[in-house]
Amino acid sequence: MSAISVHDLTRRFGDFVAVDRLTFEVREGEIFGFLGSNGAGKSTAIRMMCGLLKPSGGTATVGGIDVGRDPEGVKRRIGYMSQRFSLYERLTVDQNIRFFAGIYGLRRDRLETRRRFVLEMSGLQSREHVRAADLAGGWRQRLGLGCAILHEPPIVFLDEPTGGVDPVSRREFWRLIDGLSARGVTVLVTTHYLDEAEHCHRVAIIHGGRLAALGTTAELKRAFHGRTIIEVHAGRPVDAMRLLDDMPDVEKTSVFGTAVHAVVSMKPGEAARTIRERLEGGGVAVTRLGPVEPSLEDVFLDVAERATQ
Amino acid sequence: MSGMRRVAVLVWKELIELKEDRDLFGIVILAPILQLFMLGYAATTDVRDVPVVVADADRSVASRALVARFNASPNFTIVDVVTSPNELDPYLERGRAWIALAIPPGYGEALGRGTPQALQVIADGSDANSTNVAIGYATNLIAGYAQELGARMPAGSVTPGIEPRVRVWFNSRLDSRDFMIPGVLALLLLVITTNLSSMGIVREKEVGTLEQLNVTPLRRWELIVGKLLPYALVGMVDVCLVLAVAVLWFQVPLRGSVTLLFALTLVYLMSTLGLGLFVSTISSTQQQAMMTTIFFFLMPMIYLSGFIFPIENMPAVIQPLTYLLPLRYYLVILRSIFLKGVGLETLWPDALALAAWGIAILSLAVARSTKREA
Ligand SMILES: Nc1ncnc2c1ncn2[C@@H]1O[C@H](COP(=O)(O)OP(=O)(O)OP(=O)(O)O)[C@@H](O)[C@H]1O
Ligand SMILES: [Mg+2]
């Protein structure tokens, strides 16, 4: 059975459609990534799945419960960490944990066990009596996650949990997510970091409120089949791009660091040869040139662009 | 049972937050005392040497005696005695006199016959409070004089004079401070608890903790009770502070039952906290909540409840509106308990109205608050 099953989920704000007929399933124990640019509708979709926002249409079944019919039933089975830090800043780490444990109805032994688990998991043992306001970003996020899973929910929604957090803390955080998944917890997580998407079992790319692509990262990259990405290092990248854009077989170009990526509808060998001839014929000196594996960023940009058209 | 436990956890959390909030401590504890002292001293005990102009059309022994009494009173100074009421206006307009007294021809004769005789008292209304007090003095003085004359007359004859006004009657020292201070208590409670409740909830909305709570199994009533109880407690602490200062420092008489005062204050707090909760359901930022509270609720209430302007002086179309304000009822209750010493046997209609208001606004606010955005 799926942990989350979403069918035609839609949300309108006035005339604006923020989430547009979203349909997908999340398997139990899966780490499911939501990828999408700002305003794509990720948070809106998550808030509907958590029973915080009424859907305008479609259904979402979370932990076997239809959230439209019984939002409170869903709330007993999920943990949710919102995009904003939403713990009590004036309370200490320990007080925050005790507060949420109390709200979730944890008593005595279980409270103590879970409290210790959360402190240990988040590495906050020595900071128990620090006010949440005084915690650094990475610690805050870990405390936030800890408070969201105090009641051991089988399904956890994390909305951009690593926003504004340094790389080391991000890696730490993903270790915690992997740990949850290993224990059978289903995790739906949104992110802007494409390297984080590689941690997910499957990724959904959301664009303009719609599901633009869905699959494992390998599957998404394979969607490039029949086309090739040629990475060009040239002396004058701007001129190189102009020349490439004029070629009929080049679908599009984009800047990648100091290099230019061209998506070409040809086999790799042929593509490399044609492009080198064209550039050198146009007077651009090529330092290095060759086919590369599509990165998730290539995929993301490609999907986003095609969804826009 | 688990519901009560969650409420207790919320109250515990709220008290920690209140304790940690230094600004709030100042607003909740220091401001009321400061306000009380300021208003207590600004509301001067008595109005002295009120300038009076008299139009004595009677020129009898009785009328001259009345004027002499005014002059002898420390509260009044006669600035001039004219003959026709038409001459009075310039005195009031230029502010040379606050009060004008018109004695009609035949006043002395009528008094002698024992027939009630109306005197016209015209007052400058620009300083409503002082004027009210001054009118009170004047009424008392005239009535006292008439009563004395009546007493000297044979038994059985009608007592001539003017009925003193009820409001003045119960504040026998004519002490405007005694009248003001219970009002200040009502107002402080209104401002503090309404804002605490609206801002307390909207702050959680702004910060995002409300959303975090909305995703837990916490029920709406648990959240509301858990949020409002600590604020009610703060309100009661303020009542104790203000009462202590009022009675011990300013020596305001507290003639009625303190228990009743506390009980009805709790009823009043239902309206103020409920009002704050209602404002929180229509605001999304703390600033918005504060502005809405002040301009749409507090200011109209202060002006129309009888706190500043006596209700009986308001235009007839406005007067019925005052029945919509909880502050009106609580003011009546407080002033009555303080100054008249009456109990529930007299105050039950006001208490009932207050309770109805509280229950209505709380129900409305609860109905409007949701755990899921529409
Ligand atoms: N309550 C609301 N009223 C009106 N519009 C809204 C509301 N909430 C969200 N929107 C709009 O819906 C769109 C999707 O917003 P959403 O927050 O879901 O995007 P997102 O994918 O989470 O973006 P980000 O990566 O920036 O968090 C945005 O254009 C936003 O302005
Ligand atoms: Mg978002």
mmCIF file of C-alpha atoms and ligand atoms in Angstrom, chain A residues 13 16 18 37-44 83 160 192, chain B residues 373, ligand 1:
data_model
loop_
_atom_site.group_PDB
_atom_site.id
_atom_site.type_symbol
_atom_site.label_atom_id
_atom_site.label_comp_id
_atom_site.label_asym_id
_atom_site.label_seq_id
_atom_site.Cartn_x
_atom_site.Cartn_y
_atom_site.Cartn_z
ATOM 1 C CA PHE A 13 -6.124 31.188 -4.794
ATOM 2 C CA PHE A 16 -4.456 31.733 -9.681
ATOM 3 C CA ALA A 18 -1.030 27.262 -7.303
ATOM 4 C CA SER A 37 11.664 26.605 -8.387
ATOM 5 C CA ASN A 38 10.301 29.304 -6.064
ATOM 6 C CA GLY A 39 6.538 29.540 -6.234
ATOM 7 C CA ALA A 40 6.222 26.165 -7.975
ATOM 8 C CA GLY A 41 3.565 25.108 -5.470
ATOM 9 C CA LYS A 42 5.528 22.662 -3.315
ATOM 10 C CA SER A 43 4.585 24.137 0.048
ATOM 11 C CA THR A 44 0.985 24.553 -1.008
ATOM 12 C CA GLN A 83 9.549 25.926 5.688
ATOM 13 C CA GLU A 160 12.805 22.805 2.755
ATOM 14 C CA HIS A 192 16.231 23.528 -3.921
ATOM 15 C CA GLU B 373 -7.144 27.321 6.052
HETATM 16 N N1 LIG C 1 -2.391 31.882 0.965
HETATM 17 C C1 LIG C 1 -2.074 32.204 -0.304
HETATM 18 N N2 LIG C 1 -2.795 33.122 -0.970
HETATM 19 C C2 LIG C 1 -2.479 33.460 -2.239
HETATM 20 N N3 LIG C 1 -1.470 32.930 -2.935
HETATM 21 C C3 LIG C 1 -0.712 32.004 -2.333
HETATM 22 C C4 LIG C 1 -0.971 31.595 -0.976
HETATM 23 N N4 LIG C 1 -0.056 30.657 -0.645
HETATM 24 C C5 LIG C 1 0.731 30.499 -1.720
HETATM 25 N N5 LIG C 1 0.347 31.302 -2.726
HETATM 26 C C6 LIG C 1 0.963 31.368 -4.058
HETATM 27 O O1 LIG C 1 1.016 30.077 -4.594
HETATM 28 C C7 LIG C 1 2.237 29.894 -5.303
HETATM 29 C C8 LIG C 1 2.932 28.662 -4.784
HETATM 30 O O2 LIG C 1 3.450 28.944 -3.511
HETATM 31 P P1 LIG C 1 4.263 27.863 -2.689
HETATM 32 O O3 LIG C 1 4.597 28.498 -1.398
HETATM 33 O O4 LIG C 1 3.489 26.608 -2.646
HETATM 34 O O5 LIG C 1 5.553 27.677 -3.580
HETATM 35 P P2 LIG C 1 6.854 26.839 -3.243
HETATM 36 O O6 LIG C 1 7.048 25.879 -4.350
HETATM 37 O O7 LIG C 1 6.786 26.285 -1.874
HETATM 38 O O8 LIG C 1 7.960 27.970 -3.343
HETATM 39 P P3 LIG C 1 9.291 28.157 -2.462
HETATM 40 O O9 LIG C 1 10.325 27.281 -3.058
HETATM 41 O O10 LIG C 1 9.618 29.597 -2.638
HETATM 42 O O11 LIG C 1 8.956 27.788 -1.069
HETATM 43 C C9 LIG C 1 3.033 31.158 -5.138
HETATM 44 O O12 LIG C 1 2.880 31.931 -6.302
HETATM 45 C C10 LIG C 1 2.389 31.848 -3.967
HETATM 46 O O13 LIG C 1 2.463 33.232 -4.105
#
